[in-house]
Amino acid sequence: MDYKLLENELKKRLDFPYSWGRKQVDNFDKETNFIYKSANFETLLKEIETNFKDTSVSTSFKNYALNRWFNFWSAKAVEEFFCKHQSVYPHQNTKDKYVDFFIQQIPFDHKTTIFPKGFKKSIPYAIEHKRELINWFYKNQSKQQRKHFKNRLFIVLINTANEQEHWRLKADLMWLKNIISTYLSTFDVQNLEKFYFQNQIITSDIIWAIK
């Protein structure tokens, strides 16, 4: 993967308004699965035009597809950043939705997410009480096929210049690469948080990506 080229493609999406119009749901996912085909932004726009130009909900599908594409390709690069580190090895089963890679034999799924408004507490508070925020993520984020109670690393994006635009940081791939490398170089199992959800022990942590 050419990360600098992908970063340029992702940044093209920043010129468009960021609006889901609805929560992520399985039927809209099915209609927009073409987002996996190409990391090229112009190709994406052509697919959107071809698939939804004659539908009454074309704007909703366009916004949904733009956001899914942006999130998917950013996440794909982030996963590779982890897997290329010497202390990490990728999960061989790429279809496993619960595990992306292993760090020191510990399986993890990773999720890049913005700092949530729904947490109802300040960013400094969350940084000092990461366990509380992780607990909130497990109980409130992800629905339907995306929801699970397994080991997860949360990369939390915080744009200090504009809290309405945390999401834009997903396009800053080379910056994220450095943050992930720093985290892995100082990785310590003792710093992980453990929870008991649905009769199982879950291991998790937060990687703060603050700009």
C-alpha positions as MATLAB code, in Angstrom:
seq = 'MDYKLLENELKKRLDFPYSWGRKQVDNFDKETNFIYKSANFETLLKEIETNFKDTSVSTSFKNYALNRWFNFWSAKAVEEFFCKHQSVYPHQNTKDKYVDFFIQQIPFDHKTTIFPKGFKKSIPYAIEHKRELINWFYKNQSKQQRKHFKNRLFIVLINTANEQEHWRLKADLMWLKNIISTYLSTFDVQNLEKFYFQNQIITSDIIWAIK';
ca = [
       0.000    0.000    0.000;
       1.287    3.453   -0.940;
       0.386    5.318    2.242;
       1.197    8.794    0.992;
      -0.913    8.232   -2.116;
      -3.764    6.879   -0.006;
      -3.485    9.850    2.341;
      -3.902   12.158   -0.655;
      -6.991   10.237   -1.767;
      -8.520   10.345    1.707;
      -7.942   14.085    1.942;
     -10.027   14.611   -1.196;
     -13.017   13.489    0.846;
     -12.439   16.401    3.268;
     -13.888   18.822    0.710;
     -17.326   17.246    1.130;
     -19.664   17.755    4.118;
     -19.440   15.027    6.751;
     -22.949   13.741    7.347;
     -24.185   10.209    7.893;
     -27.852   11.110    7.770;
     -28.555    7.907    9.709;
     -26.859    5.382   11.966;
     -24.860    2.624   10.314;
     -27.218   -0.208    9.456;
     -26.785   -3.503    7.647;
     -29.055   -2.783    4.682;
     -27.234    0.446    3.827;
     -23.945   -1.411    4.218;
     -25.080   -3.959    1.640;
     -25.995   -1.252   -0.864;
     -22.624    0.481   -0.494;
     -20.227   -2.472   -0.446;
     -18.590   -1.153   -3.635;
     -16.490    1.070   -1.335;
     -14.103   -1.873   -0.886;
     -13.194   -2.023   -4.581;
     -10.890    0.972   -4.897;
      -9.046    3.519   -2.791;
      -9.300    6.039   -5.630;
     -11.684    8.852   -4.738;
     -12.752    9.652   -8.304;
     -13.621    5.992   -8.847;
     -15.737    6.092   -5.716;
     -17.669    9.132   -6.946;
     -18.381    7.396  -10.261;
     -19.670    4.301   -8.451;
     -21.954    6.454   -6.315;
     -23.336    8.222   -9.373;
     -23.885    4.945  -11.212;
     -25.594    3.184   -8.331;
     -27.791    5.906   -6.866;
     -28.563    8.541   -9.483;
     -32.124    7.273  -10.006;
     -33.068    6.630   -6.378;
     -35.131    8.857   -4.123;
     -32.531    8.551   -1.363;
     -29.465    9.287   -3.499;
     -28.144   11.962   -1.115;
     -28.433    9.633    1.872;
     -26.625    6.839    0.039;
     -23.935    9.239   -1.212;
     -23.146   10.502    2.283;
     -23.213    6.976    3.650;
     -20.878    5.686    0.930;
     -18.449    8.590    1.324;
     -18.143    7.983    5.039;
     -17.853    4.204    4.801;
     -15.157    4.518    2.122;
     -13.227    7.074    4.176;
     -13.412    5.002    7.353;
     -12.586    1.702    5.647;
      -9.460    2.827    3.797;
      -8.140    4.770    6.767;
      -8.677    1.704    8.973;
      -7.006   -0.559    6.413;
      -3.873    1.590    6.494;
      -3.930    1.740   10.291;
      -4.147   -2.042   10.479;
      -1.095   -2.336    8.225;
       0.794    0.117   10.422;
       0.257   -2.242   13.329;
       1.065   -5.394   11.393;
       4.360   -4.072   10.025;
       5.707   -3.502   13.527;
       8.131   -6.148   14.817;
       6.063   -6.880   17.944;
       2.858   -7.510   15.989;
       1.741  -10.240   13.660;
      -1.461  -10.249   11.589;
      -4.290  -12.672   12.059;
      -4.155  -15.245    9.278;
      -7.925  -15.409    8.983;
      -8.730  -12.071    7.326;
     -12.457  -12.787    7.572;
     -12.412  -12.876   11.365;
     -14.267   -9.708   12.414;
     -13.069  -10.003   16.015;
      -9.291  -10.114   15.503;
      -7.058   -7.977   13.264;
      -3.672   -8.771   14.783;
      -1.793  -10.029   17.843;
       0.455   -7.971   20.116;
       2.628  -10.164   22.338;
       0.234  -13.054   21.661;
      -2.815  -11.000   22.686;
      -5.504  -10.809   19.962;
      -6.959   -7.390   19.173;
      -9.501   -5.775   16.936;
      -8.721   -2.115   16.355;
     -11.128    0.770   15.983;
     -10.315    4.353   15.075;
     -12.948    6.616   16.544;
     -13.548   10.267   17.322;
     -13.894   11.507   20.876;
     -17.607   10.909   21.561;
     -19.984   13.729   22.436;
     -22.164   11.159   24.149;
     -19.539   10.546   26.822;
     -20.749   13.812   28.414;
     -17.417   14.512   30.090;
     -14.396   16.569   29.100;
     -11.400   15.384   27.115;
      -8.980   15.980   30.040;
     -11.284   13.925   32.263;
     -11.360   11.093   29.721;
      -7.572   11.052   29.441;
      -7.306   10.707   33.211;
     -10.068    8.072   33.333;
      -9.512    5.985   30.215;
     -11.115    2.940   31.798;
     -14.395    4.812   32.106;
     -14.277    5.874   28.456;
     -13.442    2.334   27.281;
     -16.408    1.027   29.227;
     -18.585    3.659   27.529;
     -17.309    2.597   24.085;
     -18.186   -1.060   24.640;
     -21.652   -0.250   25.873;
     -22.569    2.479   23.401;
     -20.634    2.146   20.146;
     -21.250   -0.127   17.203;
     -24.542   -1.828   16.419;
     -25.707   -4.866   14.484;
     -22.811   -6.675   12.734;
     -20.181   -4.301   14.163;
     -21.056   -4.783   17.807;
     -18.940   -7.222   19.797;
     -17.419   -7.730   23.212;
     -13.892   -8.860   22.353;
     -10.419   -7.415   22.862;
     -10.179   -4.011   21.237;
      -7.684   -1.179   20.834;
      -9.383    2.192   20.444;
      -7.514    4.945   18.625;
      -9.288    8.075   19.824;
      -8.949   11.113   17.556;
      -8.984   14.559   19.129;
      -8.745   17.744   17.076;
      -8.014   20.444   19.646;
      -8.476   23.221   17.097;
     -12.045   22.211   16.255;
     -13.945   19.589   18.221;
     -16.505   19.335   15.397;
     -13.832   17.978   13.077;
     -12.131   15.156   14.962;
     -13.082   12.907   12.020;
     -10.734   14.708    9.610;
      -7.729   13.266   11.431;
      -8.469    9.838    9.943;
      -6.902   11.141    6.736;
      -3.575   12.028    8.398;
      -2.091    8.596    7.854;
       1.597    9.364    8.295;
       0.840   11.171   11.549;
      -1.181    8.168   12.753;
       1.646    5.852   11.719;
       4.052    7.664   14.062;
       1.562    7.571   16.956;
       1.022    3.830   16.526;
       4.769    3.174   16.288;
       5.346    5.106   19.519;
       2.595    3.181   21.296;
       3.948   -0.187   20.204;
       7.537    0.676   21.117;
       6.430    1.288   24.709;
       3.699   -1.380   24.835;
       3.265   -2.839   28.297;
       0.686   -5.491   29.122;
       0.426   -4.037   32.619;
      -1.107   -0.859   31.179;
      -4.012   -2.673   29.545;
      -7.495   -2.505   31.030;
      -9.521   -5.652   31.719;
     -13.315   -5.900   31.805;
     -15.864   -8.617   32.385;
     -18.572   -8.519   29.725;
     -20.996  -11.290   28.776;
     -19.251  -13.920   30.914;
     -15.821  -13.276   29.421;
     -12.715  -11.285   30.270;
     -11.907   -8.567   27.733;
      -8.630   -6.709   27.331;
      -8.577   -3.189   25.917;
      -6.683    0.088   25.729;
      -6.843    3.576   24.248;
      -4.246    5.118   21.956;
      -4.671    8.890   22.121;
      -4.250   10.687   18.789;
      -4.342   14.361   19.721;
      -3.556   17.185   17.314;
];
